[in-house]
mmCIF file of C-alpha atoms in Angstrom:
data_model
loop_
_atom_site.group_PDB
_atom_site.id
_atom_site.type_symbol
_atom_site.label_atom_id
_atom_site.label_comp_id
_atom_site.label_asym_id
_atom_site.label_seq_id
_atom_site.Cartn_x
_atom_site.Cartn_y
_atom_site.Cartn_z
ATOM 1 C CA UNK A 50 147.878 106.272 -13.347
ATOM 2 C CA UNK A 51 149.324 103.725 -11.072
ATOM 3 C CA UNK A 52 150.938 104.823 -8.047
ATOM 4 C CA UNK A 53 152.391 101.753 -6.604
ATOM 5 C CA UNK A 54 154.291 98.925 -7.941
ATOM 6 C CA UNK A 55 154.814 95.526 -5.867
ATOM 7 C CA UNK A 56 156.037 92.201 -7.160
ATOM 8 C CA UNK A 57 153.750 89.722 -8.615
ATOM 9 C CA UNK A 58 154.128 86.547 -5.869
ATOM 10 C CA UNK A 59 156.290 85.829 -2.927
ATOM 11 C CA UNK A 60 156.469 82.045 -0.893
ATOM 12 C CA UNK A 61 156.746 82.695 2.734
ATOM 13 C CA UNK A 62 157.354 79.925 5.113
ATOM 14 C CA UNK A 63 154.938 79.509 8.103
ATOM 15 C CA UNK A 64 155.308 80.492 10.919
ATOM 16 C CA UNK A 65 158.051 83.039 9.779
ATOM 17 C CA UNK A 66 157.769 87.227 9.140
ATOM 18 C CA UNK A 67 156.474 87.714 5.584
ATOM 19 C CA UNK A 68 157.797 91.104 4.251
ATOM 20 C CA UNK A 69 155.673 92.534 1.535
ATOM 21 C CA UNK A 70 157.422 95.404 -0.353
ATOM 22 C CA UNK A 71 156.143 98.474 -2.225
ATOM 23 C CA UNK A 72 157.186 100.864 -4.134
ATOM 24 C CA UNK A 73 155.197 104.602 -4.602
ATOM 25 C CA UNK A 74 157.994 106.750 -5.835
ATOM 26 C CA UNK A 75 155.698 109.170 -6.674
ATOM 27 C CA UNK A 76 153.393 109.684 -4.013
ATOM 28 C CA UNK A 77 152.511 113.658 -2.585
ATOM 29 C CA UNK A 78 152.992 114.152 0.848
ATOM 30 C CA UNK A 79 149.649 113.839 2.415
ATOM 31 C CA UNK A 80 148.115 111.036 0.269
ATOM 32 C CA UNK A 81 148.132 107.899 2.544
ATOM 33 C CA UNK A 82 149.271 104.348 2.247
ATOM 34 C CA UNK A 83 146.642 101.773 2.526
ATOM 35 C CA UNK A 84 147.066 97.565 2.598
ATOM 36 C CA UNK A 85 144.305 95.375 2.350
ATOM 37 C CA UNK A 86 144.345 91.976 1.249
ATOM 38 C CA UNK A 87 141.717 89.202 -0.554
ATOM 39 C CA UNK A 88 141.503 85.699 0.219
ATOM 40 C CA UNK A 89 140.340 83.930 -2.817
ATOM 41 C CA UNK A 90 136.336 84.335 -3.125
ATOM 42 C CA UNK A 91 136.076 86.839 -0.428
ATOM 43 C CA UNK A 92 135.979 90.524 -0.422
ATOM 44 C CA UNK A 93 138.872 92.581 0.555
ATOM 45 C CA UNK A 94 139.835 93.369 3.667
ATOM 46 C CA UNK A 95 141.810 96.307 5.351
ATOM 47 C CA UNK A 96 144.716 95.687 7.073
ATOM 48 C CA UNK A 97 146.687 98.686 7.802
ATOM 49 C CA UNK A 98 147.350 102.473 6.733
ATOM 50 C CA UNK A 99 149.926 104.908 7.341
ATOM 51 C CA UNK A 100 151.027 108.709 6.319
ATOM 52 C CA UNK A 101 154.980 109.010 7.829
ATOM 53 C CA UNK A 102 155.077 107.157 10.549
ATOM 54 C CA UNK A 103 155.543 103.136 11.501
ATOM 55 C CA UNK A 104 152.647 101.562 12.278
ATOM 56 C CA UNK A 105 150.944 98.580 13.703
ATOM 57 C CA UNK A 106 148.259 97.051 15.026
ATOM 58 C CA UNK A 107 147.152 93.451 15.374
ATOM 59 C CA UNK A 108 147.519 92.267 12.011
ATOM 60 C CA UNK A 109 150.743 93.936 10.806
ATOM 61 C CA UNK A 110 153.600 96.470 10.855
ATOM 62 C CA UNK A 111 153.838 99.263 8.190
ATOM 63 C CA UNK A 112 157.327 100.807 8.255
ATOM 64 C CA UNK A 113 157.552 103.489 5.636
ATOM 65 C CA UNK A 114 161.046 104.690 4.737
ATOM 66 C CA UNK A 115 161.877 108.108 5.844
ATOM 67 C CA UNK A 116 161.214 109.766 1.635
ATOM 68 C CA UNK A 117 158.214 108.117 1.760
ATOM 69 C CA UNK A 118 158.979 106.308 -1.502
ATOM 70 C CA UNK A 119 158.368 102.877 -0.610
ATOM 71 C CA UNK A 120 156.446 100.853 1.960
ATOM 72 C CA UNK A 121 156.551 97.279 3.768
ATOM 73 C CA UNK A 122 154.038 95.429 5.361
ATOM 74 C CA UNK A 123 155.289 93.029 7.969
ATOM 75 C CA UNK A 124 153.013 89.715 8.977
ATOM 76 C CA UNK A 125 154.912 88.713 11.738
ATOM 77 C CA UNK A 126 153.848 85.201 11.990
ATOM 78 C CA UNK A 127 152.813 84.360 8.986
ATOM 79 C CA UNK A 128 149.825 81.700 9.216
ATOM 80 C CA UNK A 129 148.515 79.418 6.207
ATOM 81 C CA UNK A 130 145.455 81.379 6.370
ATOM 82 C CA UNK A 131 147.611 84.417 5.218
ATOM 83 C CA UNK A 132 147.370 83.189 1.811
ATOM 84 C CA UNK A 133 146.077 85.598 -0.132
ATOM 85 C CA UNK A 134 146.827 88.655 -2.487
ATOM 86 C CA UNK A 135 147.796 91.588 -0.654
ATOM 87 C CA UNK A 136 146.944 95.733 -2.360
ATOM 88 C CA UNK A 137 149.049 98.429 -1.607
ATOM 89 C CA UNK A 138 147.202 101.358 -2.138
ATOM 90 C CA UNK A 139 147.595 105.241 -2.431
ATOM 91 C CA UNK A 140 144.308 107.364 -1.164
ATOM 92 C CA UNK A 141 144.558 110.511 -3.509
ATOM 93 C CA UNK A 142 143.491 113.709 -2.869
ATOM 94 C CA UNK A 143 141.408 114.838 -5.963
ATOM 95 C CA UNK A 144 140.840 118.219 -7.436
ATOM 96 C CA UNK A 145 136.891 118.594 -5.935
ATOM 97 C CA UNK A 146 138.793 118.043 -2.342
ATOM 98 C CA UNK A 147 137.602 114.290 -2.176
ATOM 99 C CA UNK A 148 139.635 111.212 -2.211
ATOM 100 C CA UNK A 149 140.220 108.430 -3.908
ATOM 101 C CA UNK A 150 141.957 104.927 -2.959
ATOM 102 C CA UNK A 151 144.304 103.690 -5.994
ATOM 103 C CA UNK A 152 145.040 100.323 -5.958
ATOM 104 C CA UNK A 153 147.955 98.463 -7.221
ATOM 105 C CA UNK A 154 148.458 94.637 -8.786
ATOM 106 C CA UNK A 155 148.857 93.270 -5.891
ATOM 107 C CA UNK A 156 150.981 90.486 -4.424
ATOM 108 C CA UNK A 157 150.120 86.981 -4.277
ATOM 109 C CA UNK A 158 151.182 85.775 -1.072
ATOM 110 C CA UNK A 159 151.437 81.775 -0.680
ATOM 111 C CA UNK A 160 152.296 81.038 2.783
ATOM 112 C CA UNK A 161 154.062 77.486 2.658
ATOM 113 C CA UNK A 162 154.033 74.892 5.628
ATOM 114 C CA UNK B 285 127.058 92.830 13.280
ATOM 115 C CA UNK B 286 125.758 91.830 9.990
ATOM 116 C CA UNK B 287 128.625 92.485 7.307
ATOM 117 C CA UNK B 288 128.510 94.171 3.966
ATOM 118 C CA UNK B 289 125.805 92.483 1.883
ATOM 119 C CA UNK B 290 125.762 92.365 -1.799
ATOM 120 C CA UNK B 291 122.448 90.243 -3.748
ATOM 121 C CA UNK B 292 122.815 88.502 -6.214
ATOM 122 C CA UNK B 293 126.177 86.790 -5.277
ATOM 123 C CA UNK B 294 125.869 85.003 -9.016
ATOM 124 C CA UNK B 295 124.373 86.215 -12.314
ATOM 125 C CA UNK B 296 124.418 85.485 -16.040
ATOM 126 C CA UNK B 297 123.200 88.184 -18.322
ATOM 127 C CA UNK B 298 123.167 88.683 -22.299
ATOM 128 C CA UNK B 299 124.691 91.227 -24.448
ATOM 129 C CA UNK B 300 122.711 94.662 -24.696
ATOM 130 C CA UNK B 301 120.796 93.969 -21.598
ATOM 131 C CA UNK B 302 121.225 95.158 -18.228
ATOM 132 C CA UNK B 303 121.790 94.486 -14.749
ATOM 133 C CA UNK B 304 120.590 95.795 -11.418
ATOM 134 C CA UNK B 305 123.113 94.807 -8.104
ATOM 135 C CA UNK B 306 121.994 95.882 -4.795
ATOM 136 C CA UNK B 307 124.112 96.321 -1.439
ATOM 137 C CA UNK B 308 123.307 96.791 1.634
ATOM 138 C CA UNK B 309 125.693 98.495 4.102
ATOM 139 C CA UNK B 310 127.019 97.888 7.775
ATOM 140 C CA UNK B 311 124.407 99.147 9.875
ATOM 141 C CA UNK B 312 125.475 103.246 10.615
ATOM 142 C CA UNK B 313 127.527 103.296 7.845
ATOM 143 C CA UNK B 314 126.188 106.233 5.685
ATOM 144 C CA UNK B 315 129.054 105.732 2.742
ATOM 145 C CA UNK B 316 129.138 103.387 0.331
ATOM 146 C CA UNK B 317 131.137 102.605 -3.098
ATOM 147 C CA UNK B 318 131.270 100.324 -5.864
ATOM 148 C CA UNK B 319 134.551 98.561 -7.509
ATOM 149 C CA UNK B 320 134.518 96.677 -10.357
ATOM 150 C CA UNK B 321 137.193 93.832 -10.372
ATOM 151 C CA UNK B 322 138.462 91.707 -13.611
ATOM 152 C CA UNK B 323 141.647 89.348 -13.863
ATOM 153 C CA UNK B 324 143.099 91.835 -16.620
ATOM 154 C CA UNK B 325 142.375 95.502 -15.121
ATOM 155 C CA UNK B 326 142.154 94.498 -11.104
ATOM 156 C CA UNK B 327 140.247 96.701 -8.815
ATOM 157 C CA UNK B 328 138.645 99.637 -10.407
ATOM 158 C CA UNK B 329 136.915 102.324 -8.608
ATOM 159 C CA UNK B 330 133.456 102.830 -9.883
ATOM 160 C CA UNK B 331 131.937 105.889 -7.599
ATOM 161 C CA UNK B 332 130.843 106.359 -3.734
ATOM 162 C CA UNK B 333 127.743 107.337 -2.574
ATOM 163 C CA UNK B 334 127.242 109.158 0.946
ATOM 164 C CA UNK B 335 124.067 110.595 2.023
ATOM 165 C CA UNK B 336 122.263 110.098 -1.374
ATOM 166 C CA UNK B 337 124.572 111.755 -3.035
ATOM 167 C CA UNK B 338 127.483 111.192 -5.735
ATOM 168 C CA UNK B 339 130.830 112.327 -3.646
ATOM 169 C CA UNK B 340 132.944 110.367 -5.867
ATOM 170 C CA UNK B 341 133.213 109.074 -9.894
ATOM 171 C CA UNK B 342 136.188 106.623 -11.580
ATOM 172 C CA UNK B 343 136.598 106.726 -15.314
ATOM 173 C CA UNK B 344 133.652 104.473 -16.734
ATOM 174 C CA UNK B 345 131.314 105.379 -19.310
ATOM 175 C CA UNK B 346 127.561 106.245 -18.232
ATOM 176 C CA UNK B 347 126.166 102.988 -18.948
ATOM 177 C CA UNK B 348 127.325 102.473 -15.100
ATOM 178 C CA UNK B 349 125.440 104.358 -12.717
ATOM 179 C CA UNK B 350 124.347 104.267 -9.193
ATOM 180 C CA UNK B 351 121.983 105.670 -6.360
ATOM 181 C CA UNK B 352 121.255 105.152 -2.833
ATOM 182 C CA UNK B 353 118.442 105.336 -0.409
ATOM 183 C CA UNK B 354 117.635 106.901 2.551
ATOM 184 C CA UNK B 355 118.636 103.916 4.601
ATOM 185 C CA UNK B 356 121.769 104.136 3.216
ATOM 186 C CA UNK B 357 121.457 100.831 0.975
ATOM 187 C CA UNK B 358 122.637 101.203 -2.745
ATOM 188 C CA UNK B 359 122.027 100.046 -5.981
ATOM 189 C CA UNK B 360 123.857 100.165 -9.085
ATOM 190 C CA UNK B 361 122.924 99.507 -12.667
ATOM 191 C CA UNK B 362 124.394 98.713 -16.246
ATOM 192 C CA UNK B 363 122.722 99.806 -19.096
ATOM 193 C CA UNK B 364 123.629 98.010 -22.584
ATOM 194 C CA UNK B 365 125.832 95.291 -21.579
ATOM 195 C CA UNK B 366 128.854 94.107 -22.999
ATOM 196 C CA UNK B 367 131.190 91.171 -22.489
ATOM 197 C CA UNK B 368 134.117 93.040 -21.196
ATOM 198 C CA UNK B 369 131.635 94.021 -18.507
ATOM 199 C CA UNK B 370 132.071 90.366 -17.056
ATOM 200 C CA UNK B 371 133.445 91.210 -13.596
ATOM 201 C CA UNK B 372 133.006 90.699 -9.578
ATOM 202 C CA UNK B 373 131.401 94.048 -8.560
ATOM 203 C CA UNK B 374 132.209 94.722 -5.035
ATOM 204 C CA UNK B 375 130.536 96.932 -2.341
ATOM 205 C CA UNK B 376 132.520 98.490 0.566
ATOM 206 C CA UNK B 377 130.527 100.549 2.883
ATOM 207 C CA UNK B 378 132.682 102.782 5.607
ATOM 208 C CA UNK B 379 132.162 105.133 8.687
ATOM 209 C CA UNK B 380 133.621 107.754 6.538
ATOM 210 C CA UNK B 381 131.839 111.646 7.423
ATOM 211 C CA UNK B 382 131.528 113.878 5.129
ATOM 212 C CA UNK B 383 134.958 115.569 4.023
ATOM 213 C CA UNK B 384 136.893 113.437 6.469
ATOM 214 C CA UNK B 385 139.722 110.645 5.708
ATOM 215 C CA UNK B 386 137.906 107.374 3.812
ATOM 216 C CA UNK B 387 138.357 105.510 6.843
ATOM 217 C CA UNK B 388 138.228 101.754 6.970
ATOM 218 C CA UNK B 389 136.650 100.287 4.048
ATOM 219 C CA UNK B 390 134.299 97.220 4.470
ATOM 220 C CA UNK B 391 133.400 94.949 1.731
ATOM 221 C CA UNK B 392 131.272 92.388 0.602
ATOM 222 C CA UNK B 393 131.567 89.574 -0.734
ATOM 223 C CA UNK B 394 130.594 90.941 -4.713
ATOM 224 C CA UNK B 395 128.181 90.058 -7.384
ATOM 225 C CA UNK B 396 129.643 88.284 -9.844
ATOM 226 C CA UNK B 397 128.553 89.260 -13.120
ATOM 227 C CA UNK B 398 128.648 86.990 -16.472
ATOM 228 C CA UNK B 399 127.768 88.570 -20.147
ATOM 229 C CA UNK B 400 127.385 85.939 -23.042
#
């Protein structure tokens, strides 16, 4: 039951914006959008969520197109430590009125000097 | 503040036997849940505990179960293991209240599990 599809790898030169796309065509209107991301061996870690609106904080910018359909998270200066895979993630609302995150593939994001 | 802490970070177990991992939560977080994550499937959701209880169950068979304590720290076990069980199981312990948005999730850094 996947809910979000996002390429397998994108190169991203330092230093510039790396755009991560993805796509939940299918997503209700009040299940969130989540991002996290794992650098290899660690745990991962949140990054940003959204419902309609653009969002950002320190980390990133989540512009989600007006249908809902698809997502972006924006690194605006993309660092080498940025390497890493990044989830986009649907939290679904579930019949016994609790939630549950789905998470995609990923994208493996290799930030290049 | 201490992170998410998951013991043992390494372990090597044999078919049919089983496994105890423990977790212990940021401190004042009351909910935690379990993921299981393998090269082939990725991140699977295993179940969330808050408050002792079971909110929260993905779609694996009952050898994988769970519980958690009064101080909030959790355990979970697999019964009868197999080799497709071979896996980092990761711990992610949030602010979350009951019947409120799943809020911020923090993880550990995972067991990692090998069955020969």
């Amino acid at each position: 039951d996947a809910k979000t599809t996002q390429p397998p790898s994108m190169d991203c030169a330092e230093g510039r914006a790396a755009n991560l796309p993805c796509n939940h065509s299918t997503i209700s209107g009040n299940e969130y959008v989540y991002w996290y991301r794992q650098i290899h061996s660690q745990g991962p870690q949140y990054i940003i969520h959204g419902l309609k609106n653009n969002e950002t904080n320190e980390m990133a910018s989540l512009i989600i197109t007006e249908d809902r359909k698809s997502s972006t998270l924006i690194l605006p200066h993309a660092t080498l430590r940025d390497t890493a895979v990044y989830y986009c993630i649907v939290r679904v609302a579930r019949m016994d009125s609790n939630y549950q995150l789905i998470w995609g593939a990923g994208t493996k994001l290799i930030i290049k000097p | 503040k201490a992170g998410v802490t998951q013991t043992p970070r390494y372990l090597i177990k044999t078919r049919g036997q089983q496994v105890t991992l423990s977790c212990s939560p940021i401190s004042g977080h009351r909910s935690v849940s379990w993921y299981q994550q393998t090269p082939g499937q990725g991140l699977q959701f295993l179940f969330e505990y808050f408050s002792e209880t079971q909110r929260n169950k993905g779609n694996f068979p009952g050898r994988f179960s769970g519980r958690q304590f009064s101080n909030s720290r959790s355990e979970m076990n697999v019964s009868t293991l197999e080799l497709g069980d071979s896996a980092l199981y990761l711990c992610a312990s949030s602010l979350r209240t009951s019947g409120s948005s799943v809020g911020e999730l923090f993880f550990g850094e995972g067991s990692r599990l090998t069955v020969l």
